[in-house]
Coordinates of C-alpha atoms and ligand atoms in Angstrom, one line a residue:
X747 CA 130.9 125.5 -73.9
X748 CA 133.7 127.9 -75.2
X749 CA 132.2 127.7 -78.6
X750 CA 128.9 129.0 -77.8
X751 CA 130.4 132.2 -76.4
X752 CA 131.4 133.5 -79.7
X753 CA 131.7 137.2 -78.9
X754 CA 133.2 138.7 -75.7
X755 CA 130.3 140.5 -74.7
X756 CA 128.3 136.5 -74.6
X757 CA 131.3 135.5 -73.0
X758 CA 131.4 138.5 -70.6
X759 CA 127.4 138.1 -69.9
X760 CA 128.1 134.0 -69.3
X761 CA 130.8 134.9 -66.4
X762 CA 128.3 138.1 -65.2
X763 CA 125.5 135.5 -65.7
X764 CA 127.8 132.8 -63.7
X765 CA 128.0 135.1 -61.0
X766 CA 124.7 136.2 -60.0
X767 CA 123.1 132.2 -59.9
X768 CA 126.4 131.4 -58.0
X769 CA 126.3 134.5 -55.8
X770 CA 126.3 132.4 -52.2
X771 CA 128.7 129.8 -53.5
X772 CA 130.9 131.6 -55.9
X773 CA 130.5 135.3 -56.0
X774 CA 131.8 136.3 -52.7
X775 CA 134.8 134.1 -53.0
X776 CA 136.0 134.9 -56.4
X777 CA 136.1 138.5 -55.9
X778 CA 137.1 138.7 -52.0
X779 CA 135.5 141.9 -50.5
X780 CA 132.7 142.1 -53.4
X781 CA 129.7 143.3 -51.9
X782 CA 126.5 141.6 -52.5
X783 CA 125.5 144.3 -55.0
X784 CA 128.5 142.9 -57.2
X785 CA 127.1 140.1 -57.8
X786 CA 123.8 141.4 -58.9
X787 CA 125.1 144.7 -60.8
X788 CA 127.7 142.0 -62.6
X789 CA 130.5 144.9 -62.6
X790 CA 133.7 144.9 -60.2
X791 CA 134.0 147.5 -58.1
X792 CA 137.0 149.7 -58.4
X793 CA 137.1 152.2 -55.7
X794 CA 138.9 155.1 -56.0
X795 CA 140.6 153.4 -58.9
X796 CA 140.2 154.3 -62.2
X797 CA 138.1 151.2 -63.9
X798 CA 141.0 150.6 -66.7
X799 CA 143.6 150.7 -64.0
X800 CA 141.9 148.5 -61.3
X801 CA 141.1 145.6 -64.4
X802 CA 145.1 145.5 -65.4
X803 CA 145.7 145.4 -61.3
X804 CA 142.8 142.4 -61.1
X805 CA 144.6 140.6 -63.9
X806 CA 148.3 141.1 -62.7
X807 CA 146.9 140.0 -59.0
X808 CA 145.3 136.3 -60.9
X809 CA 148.8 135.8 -62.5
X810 CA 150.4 136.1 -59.8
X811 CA 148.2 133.7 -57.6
X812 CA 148.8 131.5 -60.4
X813 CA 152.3 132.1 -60.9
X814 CA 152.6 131.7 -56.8
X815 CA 151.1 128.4 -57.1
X816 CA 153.4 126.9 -59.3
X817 CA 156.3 128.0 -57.8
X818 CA 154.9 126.6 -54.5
X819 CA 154.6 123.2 -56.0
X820 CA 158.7 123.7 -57.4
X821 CA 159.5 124.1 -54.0
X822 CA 158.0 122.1 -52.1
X823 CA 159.7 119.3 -54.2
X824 CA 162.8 121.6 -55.2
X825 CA 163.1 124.4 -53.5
X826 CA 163.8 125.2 -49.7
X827 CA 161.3 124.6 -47.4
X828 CA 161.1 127.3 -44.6
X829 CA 159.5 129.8 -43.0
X830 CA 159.2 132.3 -45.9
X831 CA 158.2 129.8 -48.1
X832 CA 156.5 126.9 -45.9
X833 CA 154.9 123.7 -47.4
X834 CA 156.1 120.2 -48.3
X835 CA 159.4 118.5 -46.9
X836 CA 161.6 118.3 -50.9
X837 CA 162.7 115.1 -53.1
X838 CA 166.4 114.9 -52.1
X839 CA 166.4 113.2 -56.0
X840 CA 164.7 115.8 -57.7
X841 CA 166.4 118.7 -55.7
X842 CA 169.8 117.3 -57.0
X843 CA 168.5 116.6 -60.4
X844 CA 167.8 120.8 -59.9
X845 CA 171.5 121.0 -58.8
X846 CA 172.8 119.9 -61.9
X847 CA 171.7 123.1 -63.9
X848 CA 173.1 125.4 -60.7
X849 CA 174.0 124.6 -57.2
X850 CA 171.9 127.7 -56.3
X851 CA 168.4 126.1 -58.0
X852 CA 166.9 125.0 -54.7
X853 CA 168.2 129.0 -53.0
X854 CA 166.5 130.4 -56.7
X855 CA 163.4 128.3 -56.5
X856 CA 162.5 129.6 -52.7
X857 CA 163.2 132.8 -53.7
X858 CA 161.5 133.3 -56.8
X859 CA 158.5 131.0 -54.9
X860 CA 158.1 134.1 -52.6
X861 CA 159.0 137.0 -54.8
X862 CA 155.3 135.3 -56.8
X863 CA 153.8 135.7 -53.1
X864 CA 155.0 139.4 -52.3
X865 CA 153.2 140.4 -55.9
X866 CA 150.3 138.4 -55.4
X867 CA 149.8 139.4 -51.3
X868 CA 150.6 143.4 -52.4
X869 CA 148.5 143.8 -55.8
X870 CA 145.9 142.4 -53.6
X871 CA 146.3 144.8 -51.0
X872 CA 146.6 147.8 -52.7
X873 CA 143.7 147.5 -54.5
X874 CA 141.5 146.8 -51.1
X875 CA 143.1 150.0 -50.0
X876 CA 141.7 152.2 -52.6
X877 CA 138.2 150.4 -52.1
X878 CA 138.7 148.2 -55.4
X879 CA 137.3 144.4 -55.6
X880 CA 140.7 141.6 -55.2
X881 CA 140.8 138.3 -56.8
X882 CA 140.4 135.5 -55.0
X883 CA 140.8 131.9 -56.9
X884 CA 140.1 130.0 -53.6
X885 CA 137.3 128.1 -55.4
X886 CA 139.4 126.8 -57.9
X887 CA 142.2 124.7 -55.8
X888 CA 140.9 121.4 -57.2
X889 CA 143.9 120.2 -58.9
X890 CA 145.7 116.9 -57.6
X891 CA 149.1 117.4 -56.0
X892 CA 152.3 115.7 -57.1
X893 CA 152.0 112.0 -55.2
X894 CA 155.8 112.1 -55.1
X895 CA 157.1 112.0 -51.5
X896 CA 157.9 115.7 -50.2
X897 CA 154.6 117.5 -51.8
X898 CA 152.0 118.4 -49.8
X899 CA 148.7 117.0 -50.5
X900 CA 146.6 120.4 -51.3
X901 CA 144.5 121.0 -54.2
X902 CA 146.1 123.3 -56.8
X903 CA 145.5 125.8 -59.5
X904 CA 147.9 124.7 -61.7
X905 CA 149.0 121.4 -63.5
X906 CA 153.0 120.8 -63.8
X907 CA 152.8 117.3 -64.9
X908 CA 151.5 117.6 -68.5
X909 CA 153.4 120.5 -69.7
X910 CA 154.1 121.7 -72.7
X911 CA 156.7 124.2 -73.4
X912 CA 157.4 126.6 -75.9
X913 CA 161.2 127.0 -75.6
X914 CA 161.3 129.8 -78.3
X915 CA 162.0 132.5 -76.2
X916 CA 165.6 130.9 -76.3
X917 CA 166.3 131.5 -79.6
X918 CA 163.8 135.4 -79.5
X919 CA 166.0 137.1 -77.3
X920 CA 169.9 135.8 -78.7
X921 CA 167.8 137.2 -82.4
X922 CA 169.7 140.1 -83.9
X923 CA 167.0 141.2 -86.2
X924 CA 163.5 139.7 -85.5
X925 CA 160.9 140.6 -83.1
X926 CA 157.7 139.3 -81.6
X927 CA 156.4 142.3 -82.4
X928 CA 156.6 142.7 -86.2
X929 CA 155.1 138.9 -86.7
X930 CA 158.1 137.6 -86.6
X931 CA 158.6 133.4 -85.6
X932 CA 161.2 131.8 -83.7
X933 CA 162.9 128.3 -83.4
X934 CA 162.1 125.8 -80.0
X935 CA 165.4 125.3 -78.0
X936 CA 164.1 121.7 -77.5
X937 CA 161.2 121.2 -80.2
X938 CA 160.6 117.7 -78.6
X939 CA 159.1 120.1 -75.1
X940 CA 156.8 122.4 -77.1
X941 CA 155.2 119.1 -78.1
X942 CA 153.0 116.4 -76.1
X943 CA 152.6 116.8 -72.2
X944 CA 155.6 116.6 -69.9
X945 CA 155.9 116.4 -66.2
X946 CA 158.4 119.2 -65.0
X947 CA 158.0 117.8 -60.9
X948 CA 158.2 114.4 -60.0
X949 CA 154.5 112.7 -60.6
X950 CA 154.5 109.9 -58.1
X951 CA 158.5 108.1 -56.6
X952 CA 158.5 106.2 -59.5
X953 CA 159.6 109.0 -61.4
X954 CA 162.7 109.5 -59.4
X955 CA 164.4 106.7 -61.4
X956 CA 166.6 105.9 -63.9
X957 CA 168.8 109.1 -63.1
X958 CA 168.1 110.4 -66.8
X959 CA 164.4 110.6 -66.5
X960 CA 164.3 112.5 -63.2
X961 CA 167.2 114.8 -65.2
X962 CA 164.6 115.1 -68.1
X963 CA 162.0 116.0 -65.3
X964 CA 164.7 118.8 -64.1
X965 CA 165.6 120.1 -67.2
X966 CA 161.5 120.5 -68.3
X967 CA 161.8 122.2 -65.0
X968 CA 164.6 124.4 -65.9
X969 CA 163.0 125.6 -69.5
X970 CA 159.8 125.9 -68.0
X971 CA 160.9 128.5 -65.5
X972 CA 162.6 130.6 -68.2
X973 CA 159.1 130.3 -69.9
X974 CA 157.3 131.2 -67.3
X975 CA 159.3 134.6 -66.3
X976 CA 159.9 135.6 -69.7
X977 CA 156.3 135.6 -69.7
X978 CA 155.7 137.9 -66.8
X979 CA 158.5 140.0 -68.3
X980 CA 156.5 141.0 -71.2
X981 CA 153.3 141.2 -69.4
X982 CA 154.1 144.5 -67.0
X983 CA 155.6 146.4 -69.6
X984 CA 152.6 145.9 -71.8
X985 CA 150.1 146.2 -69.8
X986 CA 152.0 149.6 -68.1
X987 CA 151.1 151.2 -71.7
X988 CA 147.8 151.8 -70.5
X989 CA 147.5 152.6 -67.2
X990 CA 146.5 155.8 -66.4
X991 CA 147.5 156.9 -62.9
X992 CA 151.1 157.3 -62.0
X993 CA 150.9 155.6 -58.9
X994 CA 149.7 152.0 -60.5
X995 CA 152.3 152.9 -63.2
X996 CA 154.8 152.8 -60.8
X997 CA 153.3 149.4 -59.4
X998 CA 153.5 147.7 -62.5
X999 CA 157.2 149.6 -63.8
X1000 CA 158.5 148.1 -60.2
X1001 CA 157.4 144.6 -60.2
X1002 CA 157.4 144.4 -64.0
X1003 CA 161.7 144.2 -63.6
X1004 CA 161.8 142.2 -60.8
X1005 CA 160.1 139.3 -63.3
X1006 CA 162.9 140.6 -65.8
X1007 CA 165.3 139.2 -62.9
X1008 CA 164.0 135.8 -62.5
X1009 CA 163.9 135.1 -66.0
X1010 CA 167.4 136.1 -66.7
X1011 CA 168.6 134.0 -64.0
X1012 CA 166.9 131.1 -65.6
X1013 CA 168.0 131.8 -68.9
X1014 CA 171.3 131.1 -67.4
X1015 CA 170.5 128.0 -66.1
X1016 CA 168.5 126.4 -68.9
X1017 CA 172.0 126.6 -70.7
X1018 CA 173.0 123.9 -67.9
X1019 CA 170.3 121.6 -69.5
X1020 CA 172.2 118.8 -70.0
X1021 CA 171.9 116.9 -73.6
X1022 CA 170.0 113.8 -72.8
X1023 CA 167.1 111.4 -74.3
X1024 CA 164.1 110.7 -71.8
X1025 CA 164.6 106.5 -71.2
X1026 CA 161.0 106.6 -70.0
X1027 CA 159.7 108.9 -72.8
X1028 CA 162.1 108.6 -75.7
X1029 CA 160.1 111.5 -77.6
X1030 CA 161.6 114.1 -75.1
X1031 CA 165.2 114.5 -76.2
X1032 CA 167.5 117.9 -74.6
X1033 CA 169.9 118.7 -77.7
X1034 CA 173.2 119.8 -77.2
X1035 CA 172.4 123.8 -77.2
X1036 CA 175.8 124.5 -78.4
X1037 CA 175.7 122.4 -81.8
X1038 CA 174.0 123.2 -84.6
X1039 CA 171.1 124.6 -85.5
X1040 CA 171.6 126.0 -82.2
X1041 CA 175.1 127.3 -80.9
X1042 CA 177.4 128.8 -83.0
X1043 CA 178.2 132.9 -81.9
X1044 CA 174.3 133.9 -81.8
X1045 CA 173.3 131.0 -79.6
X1046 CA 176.4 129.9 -77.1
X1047 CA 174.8 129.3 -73.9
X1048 CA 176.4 132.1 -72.1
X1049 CA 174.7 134.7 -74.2
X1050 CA 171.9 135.4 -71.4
X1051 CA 171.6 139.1 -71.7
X1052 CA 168.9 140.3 -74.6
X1053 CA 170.4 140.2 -78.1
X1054 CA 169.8 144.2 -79.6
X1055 CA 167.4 143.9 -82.1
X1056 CA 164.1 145.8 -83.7
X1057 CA 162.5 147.7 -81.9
X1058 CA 159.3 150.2 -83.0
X1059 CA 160.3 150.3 -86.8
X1060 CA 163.1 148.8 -88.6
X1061 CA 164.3 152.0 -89.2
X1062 CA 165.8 153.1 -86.2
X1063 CA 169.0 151.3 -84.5
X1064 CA 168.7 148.0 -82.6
X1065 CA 167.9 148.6 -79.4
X1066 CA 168.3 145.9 -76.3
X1067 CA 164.9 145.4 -75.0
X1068 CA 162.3 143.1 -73.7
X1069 CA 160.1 141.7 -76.6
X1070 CA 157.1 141.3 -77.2
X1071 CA 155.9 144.4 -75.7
X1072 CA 153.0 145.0 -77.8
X1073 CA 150.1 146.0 -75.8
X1074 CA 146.9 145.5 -77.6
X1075 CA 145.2 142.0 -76.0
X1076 CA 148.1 141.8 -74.0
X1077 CA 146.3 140.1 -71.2
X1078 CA 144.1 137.9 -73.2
X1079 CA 147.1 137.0 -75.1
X1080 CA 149.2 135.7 -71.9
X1081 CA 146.1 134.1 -70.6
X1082 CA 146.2 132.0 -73.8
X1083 CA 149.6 131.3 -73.7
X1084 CA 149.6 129.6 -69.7
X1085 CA 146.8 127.8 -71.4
X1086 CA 148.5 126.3 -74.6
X1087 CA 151.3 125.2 -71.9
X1088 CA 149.1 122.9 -70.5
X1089 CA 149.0 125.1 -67.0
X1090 CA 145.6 124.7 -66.3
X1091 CA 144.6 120.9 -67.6
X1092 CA 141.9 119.7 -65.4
X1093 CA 140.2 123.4 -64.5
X1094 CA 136.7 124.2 -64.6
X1095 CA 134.9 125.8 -67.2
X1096 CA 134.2 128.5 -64.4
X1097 CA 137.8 129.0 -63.7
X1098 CA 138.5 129.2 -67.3
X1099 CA 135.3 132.0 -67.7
X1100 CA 136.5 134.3 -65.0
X1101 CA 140.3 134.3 -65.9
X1102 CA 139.0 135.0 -69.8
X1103 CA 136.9 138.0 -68.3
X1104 CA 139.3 139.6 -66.1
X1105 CA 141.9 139.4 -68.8
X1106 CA 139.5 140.7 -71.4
X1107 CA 138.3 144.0 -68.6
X1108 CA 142.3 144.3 -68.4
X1109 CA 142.5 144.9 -72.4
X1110 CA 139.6 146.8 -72.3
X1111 CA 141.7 149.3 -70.3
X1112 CA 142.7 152.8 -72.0
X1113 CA 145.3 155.4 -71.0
X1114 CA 143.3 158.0 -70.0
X1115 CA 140.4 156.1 -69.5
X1116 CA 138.1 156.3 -66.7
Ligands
FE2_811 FE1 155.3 137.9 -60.2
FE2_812 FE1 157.4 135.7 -62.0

């Protein structure tokens, strides 16, 4: 189907379209407190919003149901399973596998697991107190849970058994002179995980054994984290460039760190990763991160704060910073990035319409906008 929509306004009209012949079924669940007119006028509500500000909100509030449910699945196998976080009863084997990058993983997993929930829960809630539509991807909980003992057996939005990761942000932020920004590449961390599918939980017991593939299993787990928060560590300050009131600016300049937190703490741990070749999947090999091409005094593992680099124009000084920060298709362009990681194998063409149309409202959003 995605070939057929060939312009965003076809692709916007499709999920508009989508919406009014699934009003009953779909319309009032996707968009939780949508009226029935929503449905039929095909435009989100956005209260006493302004319309640029309540798309980025919408957008920010889908990541971080998604980001929420993968963190759930983490910790119901790896995490700590309690009150704050409930769900699932752990894999003693995989939570120790966890343990080898940092004691602290299962503590870090719980807590990042409900930091994703606070975002999610307030984004949510703020915009149904100014009268705006929420995001609600109910519908789309279809995806099979991990069969491995200690998951729970819920449908999920998101896929961590055929990931693929792109481990470049390793080598982006220890850079001294490239950035994201001006086109510039960078080098995988482990080139063998930013190709094929790889599980980063436990798919069934079987995987629990020999000790090096449930390690593998860890350390996919440990990269992907870092991947996944350098992500949201981009995404705020991006987005922030074009929000218009001061109060959603503040929003998105608050939670937008927090994410800058996670991922550092993960960057620290991925250097745990120890070297190893996957016995079950010999094409998944962890290198050593301190030999060459990596290591040396720009790479050493320990180097977890942000390299200074470019920033703006090559002109001016390097600067420490977050990169990419660019801001034009900022949304559409994470969308596309959780979907090259294999994040959402197995989702509907619906889900797949209404996440591409509430990230292309959010990059349809202007400063100063109405
Ligand atoms: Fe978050
Ligand atoms: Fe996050």
């Amino acid at each position: 189907m995605k070939h057929e929509l060939k312009t965003s306004a076809d692709r916007r009209r499709f999920v508009k379209n989508g919406l009014t012949a699934g009003a009953v079924m779909v319309g009032g669940a996707l968009l939780a407190g949508g009226s029935p007119a929503l449905a039929h006028s095909g435009e989100e509500r956005s209260g006493r919003l302004k319309k640029g500000d309540a798309a980025i909100l919408r957008f920010l509030a889908a990541a971080e149901i998604l980001e929420t449910d993968l963190w759930q699945q983490y910790n119901e196998l790896g995490g700590i399973q309690d009150s704050e976080v409930p769900g699932g009863s752990g894999s003693a084997i995989y939570t120790g596998a966890l343990a080898n990058l940092d004691t602290d993983m299962a503590q870090y997993i719980h807590d990042n697991t409900e930091d994703e929930l606070t975002h999610e829960v307030f984004i949510n809630a703020f915009l149904a107190s100014k009268g705006a539509d929420t995001v609600n991807l109910d519908e789309f909980r279809t995806l099979p849970s991990s069969q491995a003992t200690g998951a729970q057996q819920i449908g999920r939005l998101t896929n961590l058994m055929q990931l693929t990761v792109d481990t470049s942000w390793w080598t982006r932020y220890r850079s001294g002179s490239k950035n994201p920004d001006f086109g510039d590449s960078f080098d995988q961390a482990v080139p063998t995980l930013n190709k094929g599918q790889h599980p980063a939980i436990p798919r069934t017991d079987d995987d629990l054994a020999p000790t090096d593939h449930i390690q593998a299993i860890a350390n996919t787990a440990g990269f992907h984290f870092g991947t996944i928060e350098q992500g949201g560590t981009s995404l705020y300050p991006s987005l922030a460039q074009r929000v218009t009131d001061v109060e959603v600016l503040r929003i998105v300049l608050s939670i937008g760190p927090t994410e800058a937190m996670h991922f550092q703490t993960w960057s620290d741990k991925a250097g745990n990763a120890r070297a190893l070749t996957d016995p079950t999947d010999p094409t998944l090999v962890f290198p050593d991160l301190n030999s060459p091409p990596l290591g040396g005094e720009e790479f050493q593992t320990n180097l977890i704060m942000p390299e200074p680099t470019v920033f703006l124009n090559r002109k001016l000084p390097a600067c420490s910073i977050v990169r990419p920060t660019a801001t034009e298709g900022a949304a559409t362009g994470a969308l596309k990035f959780l979907t090259d990681m294999g994040l959402f194998i197995g989702q509907s063409s619906a889900f797949f319409a209404l996440m591409a149309d509430l990230a292309e409202d959010a990059d349809e959003a202007r400063r100063g906008g109405r």
